[in-house]
């Protein structure tokens, strides 16, 4: 194996693997460094999007039976999830290896701005490169709670998806989007779920009508939501918290920490290469995702920006453009940002919320539609939720929220319209196929 390359990519995530394959195809000599053979392909396919969405899908089909039957179904779902991630991991490795990329198993650390040392099972490799791309992702934030590291019943998102025994009761610390996805999933599998969050307001980034609708749906599944609570101690499955001036305790079979993620720069030796970090420990980059060191770029979660696989993919396009000296793509021209939260039904959003439009002092009006007004929702027996759009007085679409079945697919239509400056009337008059959830946009944008 070589010790000098045109480009070295550190981390097998979406941006890293995409760049490595394209650069090798373009005639560059490329090495990709990955410290964990169980993470070939990155977080998404191994411990993130794909396994969680497979389990979320399986949970929707969980048998309506006694707990023992549910538990056996859950065990089978975990095993099938493992088979899926193993197959994807192998496919990702094979794709890069067959493309000619040198894949090095080991922990990379910068020696200086032109060299890294890679700790492998056979010792330390000294590798030199003309260019580097850092794609080391993020790691869970573990809050400083007494007993949190000693308990054998505390999990993070990655580890709970390997829990083979379905917990009868699950406590989730954190009321953010990841916590909601697992709450909905485990409730559908048959667990009794409690969400506990420190903040007083449930989903504070969303409009009140949307957060109220989401809360109503979760509580209808039996999910208990406790706000304004400070977790003080964890002892095995017991979680102690203070709320309203009183102390309380929750007993559960498992505790999930859904308290956010932070950029993974530990052991990377950024200081040795002179790479600047932000106050939160992320790698500081410009609109082309360059670091302050001209031949080093960073992509994905390690930049401390939006933690989504599709953003990481777009990061690879931005970096490739910059390497090719075109510079046409930047973080400033991505267009409207959209995201989905895969609860049941899924919640998707793009652009501004109503309160953001109000704070920006934009003249706007609100269009809303209950999901049960859409014929396809009745066909699917998925009538929970609502659709909402924020429209400027000149017809410009400022944002939309779709809390309904199939929203992760449909939200992309609205992003496309927003990115190309299409007015609300275009969607209002568009001819959708029938019956579909998307045809509900005709009625939403006619209000």
XYZ file of C-alpha atoms in Angstrom:
447
model
C 0.000 0.000 0.000
C 1.210 3.472 -0.890
C 2.279 6.047 1.672
C 1.722 9.074 -0.559
C -1.570 10.064 -2.203
C -3.159 12.875 -4.122
C -6.121 12.906 -1.740
C -6.743 11.316 1.651
C -10.314 11.137 2.956
C -10.694 10.589 6.691
C -14.021 8.914 7.436
C -16.296 6.589 5.435
C -19.428 8.764 5.618
C -21.657 9.871 2.752
C -19.500 12.811 1.664
C -16.242 10.936 2.126
C -17.137 7.803 0.203
C -18.782 9.790 -2.608
C -15.758 12.042 -3.022
C -13.303 9.146 -2.835
C -15.047 7.270 -5.646
C -15.388 10.325 -7.893
C -11.824 11.509 -7.363
C -10.420 8.048 -8.074
C -12.517 7.910 -11.245
C -11.076 11.294 -12.228
C -7.553 9.896 -12.069
C -6.539 10.820 -8.511
C -4.762 8.409 -6.179
C -7.068 8.246 -3.182
C -6.952 6.645 0.258
C -9.892 6.473 2.619
C -9.188 6.021 6.337
C -11.835 4.430 8.565
C -11.206 3.591 12.216
C -14.104 1.109 12.592
C -14.742 -1.731 10.127
C -18.340 -1.823 11.363
C -18.831 1.709 10.010
C -17.973 1.179 6.348
C -20.462 3.390 4.531
C -20.898 5.792 7.436
C -23.391 6.484 10.199
C -26.474 6.507 7.988
C -26.396 2.923 6.758
C -24.960 1.376 9.918
C -26.389 3.077 12.996
C -28.513 5.939 11.681
C -31.091 6.548 8.982
C -31.379 3.139 7.326
C -31.553 0.809 10.350
C -33.817 3.171 12.285
C -36.210 3.576 9.362
C -36.282 -0.192 8.805
C -37.228 -0.660 12.462
C -39.758 2.175 12.290
C -41.361 0.450 9.293
C -41.369 -2.919 11.048
C -42.906 -1.342 14.152
C -45.890 -0.172 12.098
C -46.635 -3.835 11.363
C -46.121 -5.062 14.917
C -48.790 -7.617 15.909
C -51.678 -6.464 18.080
C -51.210 -9.275 20.548
C -49.805 -10.144 23.977
C -46.392 -8.771 24.885
C -44.556 -12.076 24.383
C -45.631 -12.147 20.743
C -44.630 -8.504 20.278
C -41.250 -9.233 21.881
C -40.543 -12.119 19.496
C -41.538 -9.967 16.525
C -39.186 -7.255 17.788
C -36.268 -9.718 18.112
C -36.787 -10.800 14.517
C -36.896 -7.152 13.396
C -33.547 -6.487 15.103
C -32.003 -9.514 13.386
C -33.327 -8.461 9.971
C -31.965 -4.971 10.591
C -28.530 -6.477 11.224
C -28.657 -8.422 7.972
C -29.578 -5.248 6.091
C -26.762 -3.153 7.543
C -24.209 -5.935 7.001
C -25.186 -6.192 3.335
C -25.000 -2.431 2.861
C -21.670 -2.256 4.656
C -20.180 -4.881 2.346
C -21.626 -3.205 -0.739
C -20.115 0.135 0.246
C -16.706 -1.382 0.892
C -16.741 -3.351 -2.358
C -17.776 -0.324 -4.407
C -14.808 1.752 -3.268
C -12.323 -1.105 -3.367
C -13.364 -1.992 -6.912
C -13.061 1.665 -7.900
C -9.404 1.535 -6.865
C -9.599 3.479 -3.607
C -7.169 2.254 -0.939
C -9.179 1.627 2.235
C -7.069 1.819 5.376
C -8.413 0.494 8.675
C -7.148 2.672 11.490
C -7.387 5.880 13.494
C -6.002 8.910 11.663
C -4.309 11.818 13.379
C -2.614 14.782 11.753
C 1.139 15.014 12.234
C 1.247 18.275 10.310
C -0.801 19.839 7.527
C 0.621 17.412 4.938
C 0.916 14.159 6.880
C -1.186 11.898 9.065
C -0.310 8.967 11.239
C -2.758 6.061 11.095
C -2.853 3.680 14.039
C -3.576 0.239 12.547
C -3.424 -3.258 13.983
C 0.051 -3.559 12.484
C 1.391 -0.305 13.852
C 1.413 3.310 12.728
C 1.335 4.171 9.031
C 2.779 7.526 7.980
C 0.746 8.855 5.049
C 1.353 12.014 3.066
C -1.147 13.730 0.751
C -1.559 16.865 -1.311
C -5.174 17.285 -0.185
C -7.284 16.051 2.743
C -11.017 15.777 3.347
C -12.220 15.319 6.934
C -15.505 13.421 7.191
C -15.423 12.026 10.717
C -19.065 12.707 11.557
C -20.535 13.242 15.009
C -20.928 11.352 18.263
C -23.728 11.344 20.870
C -23.716 13.961 23.601
C -23.690 12.203 26.967
C -25.123 14.591 29.567
C -23.411 14.942 32.924
C -25.928 13.028 35.007
C -24.933 11.186 38.155
C -24.821 7.451 37.395
C -25.267 7.750 33.636
C -22.058 5.911 32.749
C -22.468 3.198 35.387
C -25.961 2.045 34.452
C -26.247 -1.066 32.277
C -29.661 0.067 31.068
C -28.664 3.357 29.436
C -28.459 3.496 25.637
C -27.925 5.970 22.839
C -29.610 5.735 19.450
C -26.856 3.563 17.982
C -26.798 1.014 20.795
C -30.515 0.684 21.472
C -30.997 -0.591 17.923
C -29.014 -3.670 18.963
C -31.103 -4.253 22.087
C -32.614 -7.698 21.510
C -35.196 -7.639 24.286
C -38.162 -5.326 23.760
C -38.402 -3.109 26.868
C -41.812 -3.141 28.485
C -41.126 0.438 29.525
C -38.716 2.904 27.931
C -37.673 6.307 29.247
C -36.323 8.738 26.665
C -34.247 11.696 27.853
C -34.691 14.474 25.295
C -37.715 15.673 23.364
C -35.965 16.445 20.085
C -36.537 14.815 16.727
C -34.444 11.694 17.376
C -36.211 11.145 20.674
C -39.608 11.474 18.991
C -38.743 8.945 16.291
C -37.740 6.336 18.871
C -40.729 7.159 21.047
C -43.139 6.572 18.177
C -41.280 3.440 17.065
C -41.140 1.765 20.465
C -44.742 2.684 21.219
C -45.717 0.945 17.980
C -43.640 -2.092 18.953
C -45.580 -2.242 22.235
C -43.402 -0.503 24.844
C -44.727 1.977 27.376
C -42.795 5.142 26.510
C -42.101 8.267 28.538
C -40.301 11.302 27.109
C -38.677 13.597 29.635
C -37.202 16.926 28.597
C -35.663 19.844 30.421
C -37.328 22.581 28.380
C -40.786 23.795 29.278
C -42.018 23.920 25.676
C -42.524 20.814 23.572
C -40.897 21.215 20.116
C -40.067 24.902 20.624
C -38.744 25.342 17.054
C -42.133 24.515 15.559
C -45.347 26.516 15.451
C -47.685 25.882 18.363
C -50.439 24.339 16.240
C -47.988 21.873 14.711
C -46.334 20.895 17.998
C -49.780 20.485 19.601
C -50.899 18.207 16.779
C -47.723 16.097 17.060
C -48.114 15.847 20.817
C -51.741 14.780 20.467
C -50.809 11.963 18.082
C -47.964 10.717 20.290
C -50.092 10.788 23.418
C -52.799 8.837 21.590
C -50.191 6.078 21.196
C -49.697 6.113 24.962
C -46.489 8.152 24.956
C -46.218 10.255 28.109
C -44.440 13.600 27.649
C -42.975 15.366 30.681
C -41.614 18.884 30.127
C -39.759 21.231 32.455
C -37.964 18.341 34.136
C -34.312 18.199 35.180
C -32.825 14.712 35.341
C -30.696 14.481 38.479
C -29.626 10.860 38.738
C -29.802 7.506 36.975
C -29.514 4.178 38.755
C -29.908 1.214 36.430
C -33.447 1.658 35.064
C -34.442 4.310 37.590
C -34.403 7.927 36.464
C -34.703 10.638 39.100
C -35.846 14.117 38.111
C -37.053 17.406 39.559
C -40.089 19.243 38.199
C -42.308 21.957 39.644
C -40.250 22.039 42.827
C -40.760 18.331 43.522
C -38.618 15.221 43.092
C -39.872 12.264 41.064
C -38.645 8.887 39.862
C -39.363 6.939 36.683
C -38.819 3.197 36.517
C -38.041 1.641 33.158
C -36.437 -1.371 31.529
C -34.267 0.892 29.384
C -33.245 4.548 29.206
C -32.454 6.183 25.870
C -30.316 9.317 25.822
C -31.542 11.424 22.899
C -29.700 14.560 23.946
C -28.073 15.551 20.683
C -24.800 14.926 18.874
C -21.513 16.812 18.630
C -18.740 16.956 15.993
C -16.277 14.108 16.235
C -12.785 15.600 16.259
C -11.373 13.642 19.180
C -7.901 12.300 18.460
C -7.801 13.886 15.009
C -4.891 16.152 15.867
C -6.350 19.246 14.233
C -4.015 21.412 16.287
C -1.003 19.751 14.650
C -2.213 20.810 11.203
C -3.291 24.284 12.339
C -6.959 23.555 11.602
C -9.299 25.991 13.361
C -12.234 24.716 15.406
C -15.362 26.587 16.429
C -16.276 27.245 20.045
C -18.382 24.059 19.949
C -15.527 21.929 18.670
C -16.606 21.732 15.034
C -14.171 22.196 12.183
C -14.490 25.758 10.936
C -15.173 25.997 7.196
C -16.101 28.637 4.612
C -18.886 28.468 2.020
C -16.767 26.078 -0.074
C -16.176 23.869 2.980
C -12.496 24.765 3.027
C -10.809 24.945 6.385
C -8.330 27.702 7.156
C -5.660 25.358 5.729
C -5.991 25.784 1.955
C -5.668 22.111 0.951
C -7.894 20.669 3.702
C -11.691 20.487 3.502
C -14.312 19.173 5.925
C -17.745 17.732 5.218
C -20.794 16.428 7.029
C -21.564 16.503 10.751
C -17.986 17.346 11.753
C -18.586 20.865 10.371
C -21.205 21.439 13.046
C -23.908 22.304 10.525
C -27.079 20.418 9.610
C -26.727 16.747 10.572
C -28.378 15.020 7.646
C -27.031 12.504 5.127
C -28.336 14.440 2.165
C -26.518 17.556 3.383
C -23.334 15.487 3.581
C -23.941 14.346 0.008
C -24.308 17.931 -1.121
C -21.127 18.777 0.782
C -19.304 16.332 -1.499
C -20.560 18.232 -4.557
C -19.402 21.533 -3.091
C -15.928 20.197 -2.308
C -15.571 18.545 -5.708
C -16.506 21.818 -7.426
C -13.942 23.649 -5.322
C -11.231 21.099 -6.051
C -12.025 21.407 -9.772
C -11.790 25.215 -9.490
C -15.369 25.793 -10.644
C -16.723 26.834 -7.237
C -20.267 26.995 -8.564
C -21.813 25.171 -5.612
C -21.556 26.581 -2.104
C -23.292 26.230 1.222
C -24.981 29.551 0.434
C -26.876 28.353 -2.656
C -28.351 25.055 -1.489
C -31.852 26.510 -1.683
C -34.600 25.928 0.868
C -33.789 23.390 3.561
C -36.189 20.518 4.132
C -36.250 17.710 6.692
C -38.451 14.885 7.875
C -39.063 13.302 11.262
C -40.202 9.704 10.892
C -42.806 9.462 13.590
C -46.231 8.002 12.724
C -47.418 9.822 10.693
C -44.164 11.458 9.561
C -43.611 15.173 9.989
C -41.807 17.131 7.259
C -40.916 20.779 6.923
C -39.255 23.146 4.456
C -38.434 26.842 4.732
C -39.884 29.247 7.279
C -42.322 28.524 10.058
C -45.111 30.981 10.752
C -43.348 32.446 13.762
C -40.127 32.870 11.749
C -42.040 34.750 9.053
C -43.637 36.911 11.714
C -40.299 37.646 13.371
C -38.889 38.610 9.960
C -41.800 41.083 9.581
C -42.851 39.581 6.259
C -46.414 40.102 5.066
C -47.849 36.600 4.777
C -50.943 34.486 5.128
C -51.366 30.926 6.379
C -53.010 28.059 4.526
C -53.866 24.903 6.443
C -55.652 21.644 5.773
C -56.549 18.726 8.077
C -55.113 15.459 6.770
C -58.520 13.796 6.970
C -59.698 16.074 4.135
C -57.471 14.168 1.678
C -59.189 11.098 0.106
C -55.956 9.056 -0.067
C -55.494 9.526 3.688
C -58.837 7.804 4.202
C -57.774 5.013 1.835
C -54.594 4.507 3.858
C -56.487 4.819 7.157
C -53.910 7.465 8.031
C -55.998 10.559 8.752
C -54.039 12.034 11.687
C -52.199 15.322 11.309
C -52.399 18.501 9.278
C -50.773 20.400 6.400
C -49.730 24.032 6.644
C -48.157 26.529 4.254
C -46.771 30.023 4.814
C -47.319 32.186 1.743
C -46.169 35.767 1.147
C -48.753 38.227 -0.120
C -47.179 38.095 -3.604
C -47.683 34.312 -3.752
C -44.107 33.351 -2.859
C -43.968 30.137 -0.839
C -42.077 30.892 2.356
C -42.388 27.481 3.960
C -44.571 24.476 4.592
C -45.185 21.785 7.175
C -46.684 18.433 6.242
C -47.687 16.272 9.178
C -49.241 13.415 7.260
C -48.612 10.079 5.604
C -45.998 10.159 2.812
C -44.834 13.649 3.781
C -41.095 12.799 3.369
C -41.700 12.282 -0.352
C -44.068 15.198 -0.894
C -41.975 17.825 0.898
C -39.434 17.560 -1.921
C -42.029 18.890 -4.375
C -42.418 22.021 -2.295
C -38.656 22.485 -1.949
C -38.326 22.185 -5.725
C -41.037 24.829 -6.201
C -39.383 27.153 -3.685
C -35.896 26.724 -5.165
C -37.227 27.657 -8.601
C -39.317 30.566 -7.316
C -42.627 29.014 -8.357
C -45.641 30.759 -6.850
C -48.299 29.059 -4.757
C -50.755 29.170 -7.665
C -48.559 26.785 -9.648
C -49.038 24.068 -7.033
C -52.683 25.036 -6.585
C -53.363 24.384 -10.270
C -50.974 21.468 -10.795
C -52.532 18.213 -12.094
C -51.634 15.494 -9.567
C -52.459 11.823 -10.016
C -55.369 10.445 -7.987
C -55.723 9.217 -5.348
C -52.517 10.521 -3.776
C -51.576 12.472 -0.688
C -49.789 14.993 -2.904
C -53.045 16.077 -4.532
C -53.968 17.506 -1.148
C -51.564 20.323 -2.064
C -54.178 21.534 -4.565
C -56.551 22.234 -1.705
C -53.856 23.444 0.691
C -52.606 26.132 -1.671
C -56.087 27.208 -2.737
C -56.933 28.434 0.757
